[in-house]
Amino acid sequence: MSRLVTLERLAYAAAAPVLAAAPNTAPNGVTHSVLVLAGVAGAAGTWRAVDRAEGAGRAIVRWSPLSTALAVDVAALLTPGWGWDALIATGWAAIGAVVLPLTRTTRRRRPALAAPPLRPPAPPVGEAPAVDDGADPFTRGIRTLWETAGNPARTHVVGARRHDGTTYDASLLVRASEPGRPITGLTEAGVAAALGVHERDVTLAEVPHQNGRHGGPGWREIHVTPEAGARRRAAPTDTERWVDRIGRAGGGAPGSVLKEIRRDEKRRVTLYRAEMADAVDEPRVDLARLCRGLEIPHDDSRVFLLKEDHRFLVSVFDEPPLSKIFPATRELLTPDERGMFVCGYSYTGQPVRNFVWQADKNAACHGLILGVTRSGKTQYFAIAMAAQSLAGGVVWLASAKRDEKTDTLAEHIDRQGNSVLWMLRMLRAAVALCEIRASMPWEHDGKPHDFKPGDPRCPYKLMSVYADEYVAATRDATYGQEIQALGDALVLTGLKYGVGLYVAGQNPWVDGGFSTELKDNMRMNSRPLIFNMGSNGATRKAIGDAMTDAHDAPTIPARYAVTEGSVLDRAMTGEADPENGVGTGGVAIVVLDGGRATLVRTLLADFNTPGAVAEIFPDAVNHLTAHEITSLEQLDLWGDWYRPEPVETDDEDEHGPRPRGKKKQPTPAAAAHVPPPTPPAPPARSSRDVLAAIREHTTV
């Protein structure tokens, strides 16, 4: 509230009681006379204001408090008593406080400020000298447009070059108008407005230092390409399409540039080789977005990504490459001098190798094979066992459950059985065999040595122990704990004695039977093969630390299927989707050297054709040496591994309580493929008994 408003309202409040009281108390007094004179003056002012040609309304309103006060005074004289006088005076004060006629009609007059002294116009600073620098007509025309637009961002066009074969495409070199000032505020929109083109056809670039010309933040190079832009949008080249759709920010591979496109008709594949524009950047490839940029389907198992440093390769096949079948042959499975054999082919058609021993470590190797049911584990058993047999190795195979294929393999390996108890006794014998081999002398010096693959002086053979459904066996209420303990012992000590443990199962979790020690040794001393695990999470868990980044692990779908037609069109017409899927059994992820994982289609062992499996195995089955068999017989670890364990009693011997056993008789098929049983031996003992007996016999 302003000061004038406050003062005017106070005046009305003070004058109202006087107007009500003066006519009644002293009609002939001085106060009443002053009020009458003031009212007459107000009435006279109002009368004069009516005759004005301009500003009459303002003057009437200004005199209204006095003229209306005269009317209140006259009313007070004519009315008897104080009631009406007070009421009329209060109404006059209230109307005046609300209308505020004096405040609203007062003109506020303030002295005008002195005008600042006029300054002479400043001369132009830093403009290009108006001299002829020999510019061609095209450059002078660009300069005219530039200067007409007010020299955007206070810059000057140094030169302009028309692109070959075009009319409007050009490259401009500009610098800051003031020497030593950086160019700021120059945008594509500002350049486009000055030259009359669309801003999407304008590109700004930095100017590096060159001989004879400055560079840096005070210079910019501008590329104006309306004609090339129109052609690029209508019919882009492969490189342009890659930059616009894939290499841009938010594309399938931001910051990448296409280096080469190659078509291989023999393999029916198109290869896109690209790399990051900055060699220190790591490729960040979103394969789904990349496929949308290339206008190809992503979910039909025909597109694969391979990374190497800042480079990467995208392979687009005409058909799913891993749906092909590669039959196993003896030539492919025969190991070379380094113990390597071909176990399958990758999606690029390259042979993928695995080893039967580790030549670089001069030791045997382990094996880790994981996958759900019908994923191809037993098929891989066949080709791996054939390769080990072709290398002269001895193979044992134990399964928690009976399988038709494992019974077929029994004809071509040293020993095979189908029960948890059989697996337990196999592992007991394998652990004992390590102690036996540790004491076997070599002929050349009569001293025991560690296993050396390929050395003809070695008195024992390479040995591979397969435990199929190992996780299920470790969960057995009676023998599971001992099986897991023996597996851990064998994986820790078996390599230097030429004994490798090959574990297969469906559960990659540590609490499911795979101890941390077993998994770590498997990953470091094998090339794990991970078949379809049923989910990406289980696959990454199975691979774990074996590869550089488990989150980059390739995925294995349930089936491979080529995309046919449009899903939307079939949905609109009610047409059924095509059923052209091919199973992915036999497709696995193999972790190669350096932690790089790749998809591989393992070789197929034909179990359906009679005699086909025998063609990939050697003609003769490899067995243990006579010394090894005799030593195992002395430890009561040879013979019939199907014989039942003794029933648990309350009696204890010097080694502790005897374990409870399951009375399971050997199956006829398995009994036909094991050596003849030895004469009746003392009852089987626990692993504690076995290890104690081993030390007793091997320390002499």
PDB file of C-alpha atoms in Angstrom, residues 84-238:
ATOM      1  CA  TRP A  84     -28.826   9.792  10.367  1.00  0.00           C
ATOM      2  CA  ASP A  85     -25.964  12.324  10.580  1.00  0.00           C
ATOM      3  CA  ALA A  86     -23.490   9.672  11.771  1.00  0.00           C
ATOM      4  CA  LEU A  87     -24.701   7.129   9.209  1.00  0.00           C
ATOM      5  CA  ILE A  88     -24.387   9.557   6.272  1.00  0.00           C
ATOM      6  CA  ALA A  89     -20.928  10.764   7.408  1.00  0.00           C
ATOM      7  CA  THR A  90     -19.696   7.141   7.789  1.00  0.00           C
ATOM      8  CA  GLY A  91     -20.939   6.267   4.298  1.00  0.00           C
ATOM      9  CA  TRP A  92     -19.143   9.283   2.851  1.00  0.00           C
ATOM     10  CA  ALA A  93     -15.862   8.250   4.516  1.00  0.00           C
ATOM     11  CA  ALA A  94     -16.233   4.612   3.391  1.00  0.00           C
ATOM     12  CA  ILE A  95     -16.890   5.533  -0.238  1.00  0.00           C
ATOM     13  CA  GLY A  96     -13.940   7.885  -0.259  1.00  0.00           C
ATOM     14  CA  ALA A  97     -11.623   5.243   1.265  1.00  0.00           C
ATOM     15  CA  VAL A  98     -12.584   2.783  -1.444  1.00  0.00           C
ATOM     16  CA  VAL A  99     -12.685   5.079  -4.474  1.00  0.00           C
ATOM     17  CA  LEU A 100      -9.660   7.199  -3.451  1.00  0.00           C
ATOM     18  CA  PRO A 101     -10.460  10.026  -5.870  1.00  0.00           C
ATOM     19  CA  LEU A 102      -7.459  12.180  -4.903  1.00  0.00           C
ATOM     20  CA  THR A 103      -4.845   9.406  -5.149  1.00  0.00           C
ATOM     21  CA  ARG A 104      -6.146   8.042  -8.441  1.00  0.00           C
ATOM     22  CA  THR A 105      -6.205  11.450 -10.161  1.00  0.00           C
ATOM     23  CA  THR A 106      -2.838  12.723  -8.926  1.00  0.00           C
ATOM     24  CA  ARG A 107      -0.192  13.060 -11.680  1.00  0.00           C
ATOM     25  CA  ARG A 108       3.221  11.837 -10.619  1.00  0.00           C
ATOM     26  CA  ARG A 109       5.726  14.233 -12.028  1.00  0.00           C
ATOM     27  CA  ARG A 110       9.396  13.244 -11.896  1.00  0.00           C
ATOM     28  CA  PRO A 111      12.305  15.171 -13.278  1.00  0.00           C
ATOM     29  CA  ALA A 112      13.624  13.761 -16.555  1.00  0.00           C
ATOM     30  CA  LEU A 113      17.047  12.227 -16.492  1.00  0.00           C
ATOM     31  CA  ALA A 114      19.765  13.901 -18.411  1.00  0.00           C
ATOM     32  CA  ALA A 115      20.406  12.236 -21.761  1.00  0.00           C
ATOM     33  CA  PRO A 116      23.829  10.597 -22.034  1.00  0.00           C
ATOM     34  CA  PRO A 117      26.271  12.330 -24.284  1.00  0.00           C
ATOM     35  CA  LEU A 118      26.354  10.962 -27.802  1.00  0.00           C
ATOM     36  CA  ARG A 119      29.393   8.885 -28.642  1.00  0.00           C
ATOM     37  CA  PRO A 120      30.848   8.849 -32.048  1.00  0.00           C
ATOM     38  CA  PRO A 121      30.295   5.465 -33.831  1.00  0.00           C
ATOM     39  CA  ALA A 122      33.149   3.046 -33.225  1.00  0.00           C
ATOM     40  CA  PRO A 123      35.072   2.087 -36.290  1.00  0.00           C
ATOM     41  CA  PRO A 124      34.649  -1.556 -37.403  1.00  0.00           C
ATOM     42  CA  VAL A 125      37.137  -3.864 -35.684  1.00  0.00           C
ATOM     43  CA  GLY A 126      38.781  -6.864 -37.243  1.00  0.00           C
ATOM     44  CA  GLU A 127      36.812  -6.897 -40.468  1.00  0.00           C
ATOM     45  CA  ALA A 128      38.428  -8.437 -43.448  1.00  0.00           C
ATOM     46  CA  PRO A 129      40.483  -5.885 -45.325  1.00  0.00           C
ATOM     47  CA  ALA A 130      38.664  -4.590 -48.337  1.00  0.00           C
ATOM     48  CA  VAL A 131      41.412  -5.634 -50.706  1.00  0.00           C
ATOM     49  CA  ASP A 132      41.388  -8.029 -53.591  1.00  0.00           C
ATOM     50  CA  ASP A 133      42.998 -11.288 -52.366  1.00  0.00           C
ATOM     51  CA  GLY A 134      42.572 -12.998 -55.718  1.00  0.00           C
ATOM     52  CA  ALA A 135      39.528 -15.050 -54.652  1.00  0.00           C
ATOM     53  CA  ASP A 136      37.629 -16.786 -57.430  1.00  0.00           C
ATOM     54  CA  PRO A 137      34.010 -15.834 -58.236  1.00  0.00           C
ATOM     55  CA  PHE A 138      32.635 -18.812 -56.286  1.00  0.00           C
ATOM     56  CA  THR A 139      34.461 -17.754 -53.118  1.00  0.00           C
ATOM     57  CA  ARG A 140      33.349 -14.131 -53.546  1.00  0.00           C
ATOM     58  CA  GLY A 141      29.739 -15.281 -53.915  1.00  0.00           C
ATOM     59  CA  ILE A 142      29.996 -17.328 -50.700  1.00  0.00           C
ATOM     60  CA  ARG A 143      31.505 -14.298 -48.936  1.00  0.00           C
ATOM     61  CA  THR A 144      28.601 -12.144 -50.063  1.00  0.00           C
ATOM     62  CA  LEU A 145      26.065 -14.591 -48.617  1.00  0.00           C
ATOM     63  CA  TRP A 146      28.111 -14.846 -45.437  1.00  0.00           C
ATOM     64  CA  GLU A 147      28.378 -11.075 -44.945  1.00  0.00           C
ATOM     65  CA  THR A 148      24.707 -10.582 -45.757  1.00  0.00           C
ATOM     66  CA  ALA A 149      23.869 -12.969 -42.920  1.00  0.00           C
ATOM     67  CA  GLY A 150      25.962 -10.829 -40.547  1.00  0.00           C
ATOM     68  CA  ASN A 151      29.111 -13.005 -40.491  1.00  0.00           C
ATOM     69  CA  PRO A 152      27.760 -15.868 -38.291  1.00  0.00           C
ATOM     70  CA  ALA A 153      29.651 -16.261 -35.005  1.00  0.00           C
ATOM     71  CA  ARG A 154      31.848 -13.244 -36.033  1.00  0.00           C
ATOM     72  CA  THR A 155      33.781 -15.255 -38.590  1.00  0.00           C
ATOM     73  CA  HIS A 156      35.254 -14.491 -42.011  1.00  0.00           C
ATOM     74  CA  VAL A 157      35.303 -16.820 -45.036  1.00  0.00           C
ATOM     75  CA  VAL A 158      38.928 -17.319 -46.038  1.00  0.00           C
ATOM     76  CA  GLY A 159      38.237 -19.627 -48.970  1.00  0.00           C
ATOM     77  CA  ALA A 160      35.622 -21.878 -50.563  1.00  0.00           C
ATOM     78  CA  ARG A 161      36.144 -24.898 -52.795  1.00  0.00           C
ATOM     79  CA  ARG A 162      33.424 -26.418 -54.951  1.00  0.00           C
ATOM     80  CA  HIS A 163      33.264 -30.216 -54.911  1.00  0.00           C
ATOM     81  CA  ASP A 164      33.985 -31.926 -58.205  1.00  0.00           C
ATOM     82  CA  GLY A 165      30.943 -32.722 -60.316  1.00  0.00           C
ATOM     83  CA  THR A 166      28.527 -30.695 -58.183  1.00  0.00           C
ATOM     84  CA  THR A 167      26.908 -27.283 -58.369  1.00  0.00           C
ATOM     85  CA  TYR A 168      26.282 -26.394 -54.736  1.00  0.00           C
ATOM     86  CA  ASP A 169      28.429 -28.753 -52.658  1.00  0.00           C
ATOM     87  CA  ALA A 170      31.445 -26.964 -51.227  1.00  0.00           C
ATOM     88  CA  SER A 171      33.966 -26.860 -48.401  1.00  0.00           C
ATOM     89  CA  LEU A 172      34.538 -23.542 -46.619  1.00  0.00           C
ATOM     90  CA  LEU A 173      37.491 -22.425 -44.527  1.00  0.00           C
ATOM     91  CA  VAL A 174      36.564 -19.754 -41.974  1.00  0.00           C
ATOM     92  CA  ARG A 175      38.460 -17.954 -39.226  1.00  0.00           C
ATOM     93  CA  ALA A 176      37.540 -15.663 -36.340  1.00  0.00           C
ATOM     94  CA  SER A 177      37.215 -12.011 -37.372  1.00  0.00           C
ATOM     95  CA  GLU A 178      39.335 -10.849 -34.424  1.00  0.00           C
ATOM     96  CA  PRO A 179      42.841 -12.336 -34.410  1.00  0.00           C
ATOM     97  CA  GLY A 180      43.545 -14.467 -31.368  1.00  0.00           C
ATOM     98  CA  ARG A 181      39.869 -15.157 -30.569  1.00  0.00           C
ATOM     99  CA  PRO A 182      38.445 -18.694 -30.696  1.00  0.00           C
ATOM    100  CA  ILE A 183      35.372 -19.395 -32.759  1.00  0.00           C
ATOM    101  CA  THR A 184      32.391 -19.895 -30.473  1.00  0.00           C
ATOM    102  CA  GLY A 185      28.732 -20.139 -31.230  1.00  0.00           C
ATOM    103  CA  LEU A 186      29.128 -21.430 -34.791  1.00  0.00           C
ATOM    104  CA  THR A 187      26.445 -24.059 -35.407  1.00  0.00           C
ATOM    105  CA  GLU A 188      25.153 -26.100 -38.302  1.00  0.00           C
ATOM    106  CA  ALA A 189      21.842 -24.229 -38.110  1.00  0.00           C
ATOM    107  CA  GLY A 190      23.590 -20.842 -38.345  1.00  0.00           C
ATOM    108  CA  VAL A 191      25.624 -21.901 -41.376  1.00  0.00           C
ATOM    109  CA  ALA A 192      22.575 -23.471 -43.037  1.00  0.00           C
ATOM    110  CA  ALA A 193      20.545 -20.267 -42.558  1.00  0.00           C
ATOM    111  CA  ALA A 194      23.332 -18.136 -44.045  1.00  0.00           C
ATOM    112  CA  LEU A 195      23.774 -20.334 -47.137  1.00  0.00           C
ATOM    113  CA  GLY A 196      20.147 -21.380 -47.636  1.00  0.00           C
ATOM    114  CA  VAL A 197      20.524 -25.141 -47.114  1.00  0.00           C
ATOM    115  CA  HIS A 198      19.223 -27.688 -44.601  1.00  0.00           C
ATOM    116  CA  GLU A 199      21.283 -28.064 -41.434  1.00  0.00           C
ATOM    117  CA  ARG A 200      21.508 -31.856 -41.905  1.00  0.00           C
ATOM    118  CA  ASP A 201      23.670 -31.117 -44.970  1.00  0.00           C
ATOM    119  CA  VAL A 202      26.172 -29.049 -42.956  1.00  0.00           C
ATOM    120  CA  THR A 203      29.164 -30.533 -41.141  1.00  0.00           C
ATOM    121  CA  LEU A 204      31.668 -28.646 -38.972  1.00  0.00           C
ATOM    122  CA  ALA A 205      35.213 -29.920 -38.595  1.00  0.00           C
ATOM    123  CA  GLU A 206      38.328 -28.813 -36.781  1.00  0.00           C
ATOM    124  CA  VAL A 207      41.308 -27.524 -38.752  1.00  0.00           C
ATOM    125  CA  PRO A 208      44.683 -29.085 -37.882  1.00  0.00           C
ATOM    126  CA  HIS A 209      47.888 -27.100 -38.144  1.00  0.00           C
ATOM    127  CA  GLN A 210      49.473 -27.254 -41.602  1.00  0.00           C
ATOM    128  CA  ASN A 211      52.544 -25.779 -43.199  1.00  0.00           C
ATOM    129  CA  GLY A 212      51.803 -22.238 -44.295  1.00  0.00           C
ATOM    130  CA  ARG A 213      48.431 -22.016 -42.560  1.00  0.00           C
ATOM    131  CA  HIS A 214      47.245 -21.649 -39.000  1.00  0.00           C
ATOM    132  CA  GLY A 215      44.823 -24.003 -37.326  1.00  0.00           C
ATOM    133  CA  GLY A 216      43.285 -24.626 -33.959  1.00  0.00           C
ATOM    134  CA  PRO A 217      40.231 -23.150 -32.219  1.00  0.00           C
ATOM    135  CA  GLY A 218      40.301 -19.945 -34.258  1.00  0.00           C
ATOM    136  CA  TRP A 219      39.633 -21.847 -37.494  1.00  0.00           C
ATOM    137  CA  ARG A 220      36.862 -24.126 -38.727  1.00  0.00           C
ATOM    138  CA  GLU A 221      36.212 -26.130 -41.857  1.00  0.00           C
ATOM    139  CA  ILE A 222      32.617 -26.305 -43.048  1.00  0.00           C
ATOM    140  CA  HIS A 223      31.334 -28.942 -45.470  1.00  0.00           C
ATOM    141  CA  VAL A 224      28.096 -27.993 -47.214  1.00  0.00           C
ATOM    142  CA  THR A 225      26.720 -30.944 -49.214  1.00  0.00           C
ATOM    143  CA  PRO A 226      23.066 -30.529 -50.245  1.00  0.00           C
ATOM    144  CA  GLU A 227      23.505 -32.508 -53.468  1.00  0.00           C
ATOM    145  CA  ALA A 228      25.479 -35.332 -51.865  1.00  0.00           C
ATOM    146  CA  GLY A 229      22.991 -35.408 -48.994  1.00  0.00           C
ATOM    147  CA  ALA A 230      20.051 -35.807 -51.359  1.00  0.00           C
ATOM    148  CA  ARG A 231      21.821 -38.603 -53.221  1.00  0.00           C
ATOM    149  CA  ARG A 232      22.879 -40.239 -49.914  1.00  0.00           C
ATOM    150  CA  ARG A 233      19.339 -40.287 -48.607  1.00  0.00           C
ATOM    151  CA  ALA A 234      17.991 -41.708 -51.848  1.00  0.00           C
ATOM    152  CA  ALA A 235      20.682 -44.301 -52.683  1.00  0.00           C
ATOM    153  CA  PRO A 236      23.395 -44.550 -49.974  1.00  0.00           C
ATOM    154  CA  THR A 237      26.543 -46.585 -50.432  1.00  0.00           C
ATOM    155  CA  ASP A 238      27.390 -49.388 -47.992  1.00  0.00           C
TER     156      ASP A 238
END
